[in-house]
Every structure is written in structure tokens, then in C-alpha cells.
Amino acid sequence: MMQTGDLQAFDRLYDLLAGRALRTAAGILLSAQDAADAAQEAFIRVWSNIDSYHPTRPFAPWFYRILINECRRVLKKRRVFSTLEMIAERPAPTEEVAEIEINEALDRLPERQRMAISLKYLSGLSEKDVAKLMHTTQPAVKSLLTRARDTLRKEFEP
């Protein structure tokens, strides 16, 4: 049974995390619509599974694990489609050209590099938290980030 206090607490939680969740999902999925869907589904799963959260542990890693799982679910559903084709089909206003170029460059990164970049820079998580969420070591995350930054730097060099 939902109580008013629970709903108010969840509303505050949503207000705190929604922007970062959308940016993180967009960085992974490279689609605003897919990101919105994944973030919404993540919040629904948080609400539905809040009993499985251990209050002695940090909330953010638990939440981002749910969000990443939703993003992976979306990626599996659309493996057939190319993000570059979706972008090419949409007419892009001039002010969005830079964002599209960045999204295209991110899309060319291997999935694990793109995920590390999104979690670190779009969500503002520490490398330690990114490592936990990606089920890897902190040095592995540093390596992924270094390779991704080097690739992106080369993409945008004149």
C-alpha cells in the first residue's frame, strides 16, 4: 500500500536524479527518446523493487545499476538499427550539429568505452563507482576512459 510520505520521498528522489539519469542514458543510448524510456523504466523498477535496496549501502550505485540494465535492454532491442542511420534520417537544425557530431563520435566508441565515458562524465560518478557498476576494476575503467578520450580527441582535432 502506497503511503503519502513514500510518494513524497520518491518525488524528491526523482527530482534529484532525473536529469543525471537522462544524461547517462542518452550518453549510452545516443537517443533522447530511448534515454527517456530507459530512465522512466529505471524509476519504475526502483519504485517496484525498493524493498531490495539495502539502506546501509549507497543509493546511487544501486540506482545506476538498474539504469544501466535498462539501457542494455534497449540496446539489445535495437541492435538491428544503426544510430547513425537514425540521425541521418532526422533533419538536424544548425544549432544541434555539434551535439550530433559528438553523439556520432560516441557511437563509434566500443560499448564499454561509451558506457564508461557516460557514467564518469555525464553522471558524474567516480571511477570507483563506475568500476563497480561495470563489474570491473578501477584500473580497467581508467584504461577504458583513456582510450575513449584519445579516440575522441583524434576525432575532433583539426
PDB file of C-alpha atoms in Angstrom:
ATOM      1  CA  MET A   1       0.000   0.000   0.000  1.00  0.00           C
ATOM      2  CA  MET A   2       1.450   3.368  -1.039  1.00  0.00           C
ATOM      3  CA  GLN A   3       1.746   5.978   1.662  1.00  0.00           C
ATOM      4  CA  THR A   4       1.871   9.718   1.123  1.00  0.00           C
ATOM      5  CA  GLY A   5       5.319  10.005   2.747  1.00  0.00           C
ATOM      6  CA  ASP A   6       6.712   7.313   0.437  1.00  0.00           C
ATOM      7  CA  LEU A   7       5.382   9.076  -2.625  1.00  0.00           C
ATOM      8  CA  GLN A   8       6.762  12.442  -1.495  1.00  0.00           C
ATOM      9  CA  ALA A   9      10.169  10.882  -0.807  1.00  0.00           C
ATOM     10  CA  PHE A  10      10.117   9.229  -4.216  1.00  0.00           C
ATOM     11  CA  ASP A  11       9.195  12.560  -5.856  1.00  0.00           C
ATOM     12  CA  ARG A  12      12.226  14.195  -4.194  1.00  0.00           C
ATOM     13  CA  LEU A  13      14.417  11.300  -5.276  1.00  0.00           C
ATOM     14  CA  TYR A  14      13.144  11.637  -8.836  1.00  0.00           C
ATOM     15  CA  ASP A  15      13.805  15.398  -8.814  1.00  0.00           C
ATOM     16  CA  LEU A  16      17.385  14.771  -7.652  1.00  0.00           C
ATOM     17  CA  LEU A  17      18.242  12.015 -10.120  1.00  0.00           C
ATOM     18  CA  ALA A  18      16.112  12.526 -13.233  1.00  0.00           C
ATOM     19  CA  GLY A  19      18.473  14.921 -15.041  1.00  0.00           C
ATOM     20  CA  ARG A  20      21.563  12.816 -14.465  1.00  0.00           C
ATOM     21  CA  ALA A  21      19.684   9.637 -15.319  1.00  0.00           C
ATOM     22  CA  LEU A  22      18.586  11.121 -18.649  1.00  0.00           C
ATOM     23  CA  ARG A  23      22.100  12.360 -19.470  1.00  0.00           C
ATOM     24  CA  THR A  24      23.618   8.998 -18.573  1.00  0.00           C
ATOM     25  CA  ALA A  25      21.075   7.039 -20.592  1.00  0.00           C
ATOM     26  CA  ALA A  26      21.474   9.448 -23.528  1.00  0.00           C
ATOM     27  CA  GLY A  27      25.237   9.007 -23.412  1.00  0.00           C
ATOM     28  CA  ILE A  28      24.859   5.251 -23.574  1.00  0.00           C
ATOM     29  CA  LEU A  29      21.932   5.029 -25.975  1.00  0.00           C
ATOM     30  CA  LEU A  30      22.571   8.139 -28.107  1.00  0.00           C
ATOM     31  CA  SER A  31      18.861   8.729 -28.474  1.00  0.00           C
ATOM     32  CA  ALA A  32      16.831  11.182 -26.430  1.00  0.00           C
ATOM     33  CA  GLN A  33      13.644   9.121 -26.824  1.00  0.00           C
ATOM     34  CA  ASP A  34      15.319   5.833 -25.880  1.00  0.00           C
ATOM     35  CA  ALA A  35      17.050   7.573 -22.974  1.00  0.00           C
ATOM     36  CA  ALA A  36      13.757   8.940 -21.682  1.00  0.00           C
ATOM     37  CA  ASP A  37      12.178   5.496 -21.950  1.00  0.00           C
ATOM     38  CA  ALA A  38      15.087   3.783 -20.185  1.00  0.00           C
ATOM     39  CA  ALA A  39      15.188   6.379 -17.396  1.00  0.00           C
ATOM     40  CA  GLN A  40      11.436   6.144 -16.877  1.00  0.00           C
ATOM     41  CA  GLU A  41      11.600   2.357 -16.737  1.00  0.00           C
ATOM     42  CA  ALA A  42      14.513   2.554 -14.285  1.00  0.00           C
ATOM     43  CA  PHE A  43      12.470   4.743 -11.935  1.00  0.00           C
ATOM     44  CA  ILE A  44       9.540   2.350 -12.230  1.00  0.00           C
ATOM     45  CA  ARG A  45      11.849  -0.532 -11.331  1.00  0.00           C
ATOM     46  CA  VAL A  46      13.272   1.421  -8.395  1.00  0.00           C
ATOM     47  CA  TRP A  47       9.744   2.030  -7.108  1.00  0.00           C
ATOM     48  CA  SER A  48       8.757  -1.601  -7.632  1.00  0.00           C
ATOM     49  CA  ASN A  49      11.917  -3.047  -6.097  1.00  0.00           C
ATOM     50  CA  ILE A  50      12.688  -0.559  -3.331  1.00  0.00           C
ATOM     51  CA  ASP A  51      12.370  -3.389  -0.812  1.00  0.00           C
ATOM     52  CA  SER A  52      15.505  -4.982  -2.297  1.00  0.00           C
ATOM     53  CA  TYR A  53      17.578  -1.841  -1.618  1.00  0.00           C
ATOM     54  CA  HIS A  54      19.777  -2.081   1.476  1.00  0.00           C
ATOM     55  CA  PRO A  55      19.711   1.340   3.218  1.00  0.00           C
ATOM     56  CA  THR A  56      23.190   0.744   4.665  1.00  0.00           C
ATOM     57  CA  ARG A  57      24.639   0.896   1.141  1.00  0.00           C
ATOM     58  CA  PRO A  58      24.961   3.942  -1.130  1.00  0.00           C
ATOM     59  CA  PHE A  59      21.862   4.507  -3.217  1.00  0.00           C
ATOM     60  CA  ALA A  60      23.486   5.878  -6.401  1.00  0.00           C
ATOM     61  CA  PRO A  61      25.321   2.679  -7.444  1.00  0.00           C
ATOM     62  CA  TRP A  62      22.153   0.646  -6.899  1.00  0.00           C
ATOM     63  CA  PHE A  63      20.126   3.098  -8.975  1.00  0.00           C
ATOM     64  CA  TYR A  64      22.696   3.326 -11.786  1.00  0.00           C
ATOM     65  CA  ARG A  65      22.951  -0.484 -11.963  1.00  0.00           C
ATOM     66  CA  ILE A  66      19.188  -0.532 -12.637  1.00  0.00           C
ATOM     67  CA  LEU A  67      19.537   2.275 -15.203  1.00  0.00           C
ATOM     68  CA  ILE A  68      22.419   0.543 -16.992  1.00  0.00           C
ATOM     69  CA  ASN A  69      20.463  -2.693 -17.127  1.00  0.00           C
ATOM     70  CA  GLU A  70      17.587  -0.799 -18.741  1.00  0.00           C
ATOM     71  CA  CYS A  71      19.968   0.770 -21.255  1.00  0.00           C
ATOM     72  CA  ARG A  72      21.361  -2.657 -22.094  1.00  0.00           C
ATOM     73  CA  ARG A  73      17.830  -3.956 -22.594  1.00  0.00           C
ATOM     74  CA  VAL A  74      17.155  -1.109 -25.043  1.00  0.00           C
ATOM     75  CA  LEU A  75      20.454  -1.749 -26.860  1.00  0.00           C
ATOM     76  CA  LYS A  76      19.588  -5.411 -27.285  1.00  0.00           C
ATOM     77  CA  LYS A  77      16.165  -4.488 -28.702  1.00  0.00           C
ATOM     78  CA  ARG A  78      17.565  -2.193 -31.344  1.00  0.00           C
ATOM     79  CA  ARG A  79      20.764  -3.996 -32.380  1.00  0.00           C
ATOM     80  CA  VAL A  80      19.278  -4.176 -35.862  1.00  0.00           C
ATOM     81  CA  PHE A  81      19.219  -0.388 -36.221  1.00  0.00           C
ATOM     82  CA  SER A  82      22.188   1.868 -36.635  1.00  0.00           C
ATOM     83  CA  THR A  83      22.251   5.051 -34.601  1.00  0.00           C
ATOM     84  CA  LEU A  84      23.975   6.781 -37.483  1.00  0.00           C
ATOM     85  CA  GLU A  85      21.064   5.878 -39.783  1.00  0.00           C
ATOM     86  CA  MET A  86      18.562   7.227 -37.256  1.00  0.00           C
ATOM     87  CA  ILE A  87      20.460  10.518 -37.029  1.00  0.00           C
ATOM     88  CA  ALA A  88      20.775  10.777 -40.817  1.00  0.00           C
ATOM     89  CA  GLU A  89      17.014  10.344 -41.227  1.00  0.00           C
ATOM     90  CA  ARG A  90      16.218  13.255 -38.922  1.00  0.00           C
ATOM     91  CA  PRO A  91      16.725  16.782 -40.196  1.00  0.00           C
ATOM     92  CA  ALA A  92      19.043  18.481 -37.709  1.00  0.00           C
ATOM     93  CA  PRO A  93      18.732  22.190 -37.024  1.00  0.00           C
ATOM     94  CA  THR A  94      22.048  24.047 -37.285  1.00  0.00           C
ATOM     95  CA  GLU A  95      22.407  24.548 -33.519  1.00  0.00           C
ATOM     96  CA  GLU A  96      22.283  20.785 -32.995  1.00  0.00           C
ATOM     97  CA  VAL A  97      25.068  19.937 -35.439  1.00  0.00           C
ATOM     98  CA  ALA A  98      27.795  19.913 -32.764  1.00  0.00           C
ATOM     99  CA  GLU A  99      25.735  17.684 -30.483  1.00  0.00           C
ATOM    100  CA  ILE A 100      25.059  15.279 -33.339  1.00  0.00           C
ATOM    101  CA  GLU A 101      28.755  15.144 -34.203  1.00  0.00           C
ATOM    102  CA  ILE A 102      29.566  14.332 -30.576  1.00  0.00           C
ATOM    103  CA  ASN A 103      26.864  11.667 -30.474  1.00  0.00           C
ATOM    104  CA  GLU A 104      28.183  10.157 -33.701  1.00  0.00           C
ATOM    105  CA  ALA A 105      31.720  10.104 -32.268  1.00  0.00           C
ATOM    106  CA  LEU A 106      30.438   8.484 -29.071  1.00  0.00           C
ATOM    107  CA  ASP A 107      28.524   5.945 -31.128  1.00  0.00           C
ATOM    108  CA  ARG A 108      31.715   4.856 -32.858  1.00  0.00           C
ATOM    109  CA  LEU A 109      33.299   4.028 -29.493  1.00  0.00           C
ATOM    110  CA  PRO A 110      33.124   0.428 -28.318  1.00  0.00           C
ATOM    111  CA  GLU A 111      30.160  -0.104 -25.979  1.00  0.00           C
ATOM    112  CA  ARG A 112      32.254  -0.447 -22.789  1.00  0.00           C
ATOM    113  CA  GLN A 113      34.192   2.763 -23.541  1.00  0.00           C
ATOM    114  CA  ARG A 114      30.953   4.627 -24.286  1.00  0.00           C
ATOM    115  CA  MET A 115      29.421   3.336 -21.044  1.00  0.00           C
ATOM    116  CA  ALA A 116      32.478   4.355 -19.002  1.00  0.00           C
ATOM    117  CA  ILE A 117      32.506   7.846 -20.556  1.00  0.00           C
ATOM    118  CA  SER A 118      28.771   8.282 -19.927  1.00  0.00           C
ATOM    119  CA  LEU A 119      28.910   7.155 -16.312  1.00  0.00           C
ATOM    120  CA  LYS A 120      32.026   9.182 -15.491  1.00  0.00           C
ATOM    121  CA  TYR A 121      31.296  12.432 -17.303  1.00  0.00           C
ATOM    122  CA  LEU A 122      27.544  12.565 -17.841  1.00  0.00           C
ATOM    123  CA  SER A 123      26.550  11.100 -14.471  1.00  0.00           C
ATOM    124  CA  GLY A 124      29.491  12.468 -12.523  1.00  0.00           C
ATOM    125  CA  LEU A 125      30.283   9.137 -10.875  1.00  0.00           C
ATOM    126  CA  SER A 126      33.730   8.357  -9.508  1.00  0.00           C
ATOM    127  CA  GLU A 127      35.946   5.856 -11.293  1.00  0.00           C
ATOM    128  CA  LYS A 128      35.485   3.551  -8.310  1.00  0.00           C
ATOM    129  CA  ASP A 129      31.678   3.647  -8.690  1.00  0.00           C
ATOM    130  CA  VAL A 130      31.946   3.196 -12.452  1.00  0.00           C
ATOM    131  CA  ALA A 131      34.114   0.118 -11.872  1.00  0.00           C
ATOM    132  CA  LYS A 132      31.536  -1.360  -9.502  1.00  0.00           C
ATOM    133  CA  LEU A 133      28.687  -0.715 -11.926  1.00  0.00           C
ATOM    134  CA  MET A 134      30.578  -2.198 -14.845  1.00  0.00           C
ATOM    135  CA  HIS A 135      31.756  -5.194 -12.813  1.00  0.00           C
ATOM    136  CA  THR A 136      35.409  -4.457 -13.467  1.00  0.00           C
ATOM    137  CA  THR A 137      38.417  -2.955 -11.735  1.00  0.00           C
ATOM    138  CA  GLN A 138      39.234   0.711 -11.290  1.00  0.00           C
ATOM    139  CA  PRO A 139      42.426   0.393 -13.407  1.00  0.00           C
ATOM    140  CA  ALA A 140      40.327  -1.168 -16.180  1.00  0.00           C
ATOM    141  CA  VAL A 141      37.953   1.819 -16.040  1.00  0.00           C
ATOM    142  CA  LYS A 142      40.910   4.229 -16.205  1.00  0.00           C
ATOM    143  CA  SER A 143      42.148   2.375 -19.269  1.00  0.00           C
ATOM    144  CA  LEU A 144      38.710   2.484 -20.922  1.00  0.00           C
ATOM    145  CA  LEU A 145      38.428   6.209 -20.221  1.00  0.00           C
ATOM    146  CA  THR A 146      41.938   6.918 -21.527  1.00  0.00           C
ATOM    147  CA  ARG A 147      41.326   5.016 -24.766  1.00  0.00           C
ATOM    148  CA  ALA A 148      37.930   6.674 -25.236  1.00  0.00           C
ATOM    149  CA  ARG A 149      39.326  10.173 -24.621  1.00  0.00           C
ATOM    150  CA  ASP A 150      42.228   9.528 -27.018  1.00  0.00           C
ATOM    151  CA  THR A 151      39.829   8.339 -29.719  1.00  0.00           C
ATOM    152  CA  LEU A 152      37.521  11.322 -29.208  1.00  0.00           C
ATOM    153  CA  ARG A 153      40.445  13.754 -29.177  1.00  0.00           C
ATOM    154  CA  LYS A 154      41.610  12.407 -32.569  1.00  0.00           C
ATOM    155  CA  GLU A 155      38.070  12.723 -33.948  1.00  0.00           C
ATOM    156  CA  PHE A 156      37.901  16.420 -33.126  1.00  0.00           C
ATOM    157  CA  GLU A 157      41.452  17.510 -33.885  1.00  0.00           C
ATOM    158  CA  PRO A 158      41.627  19.961 -36.780  1.00  0.00           C
TER     159      PRO A 158
END
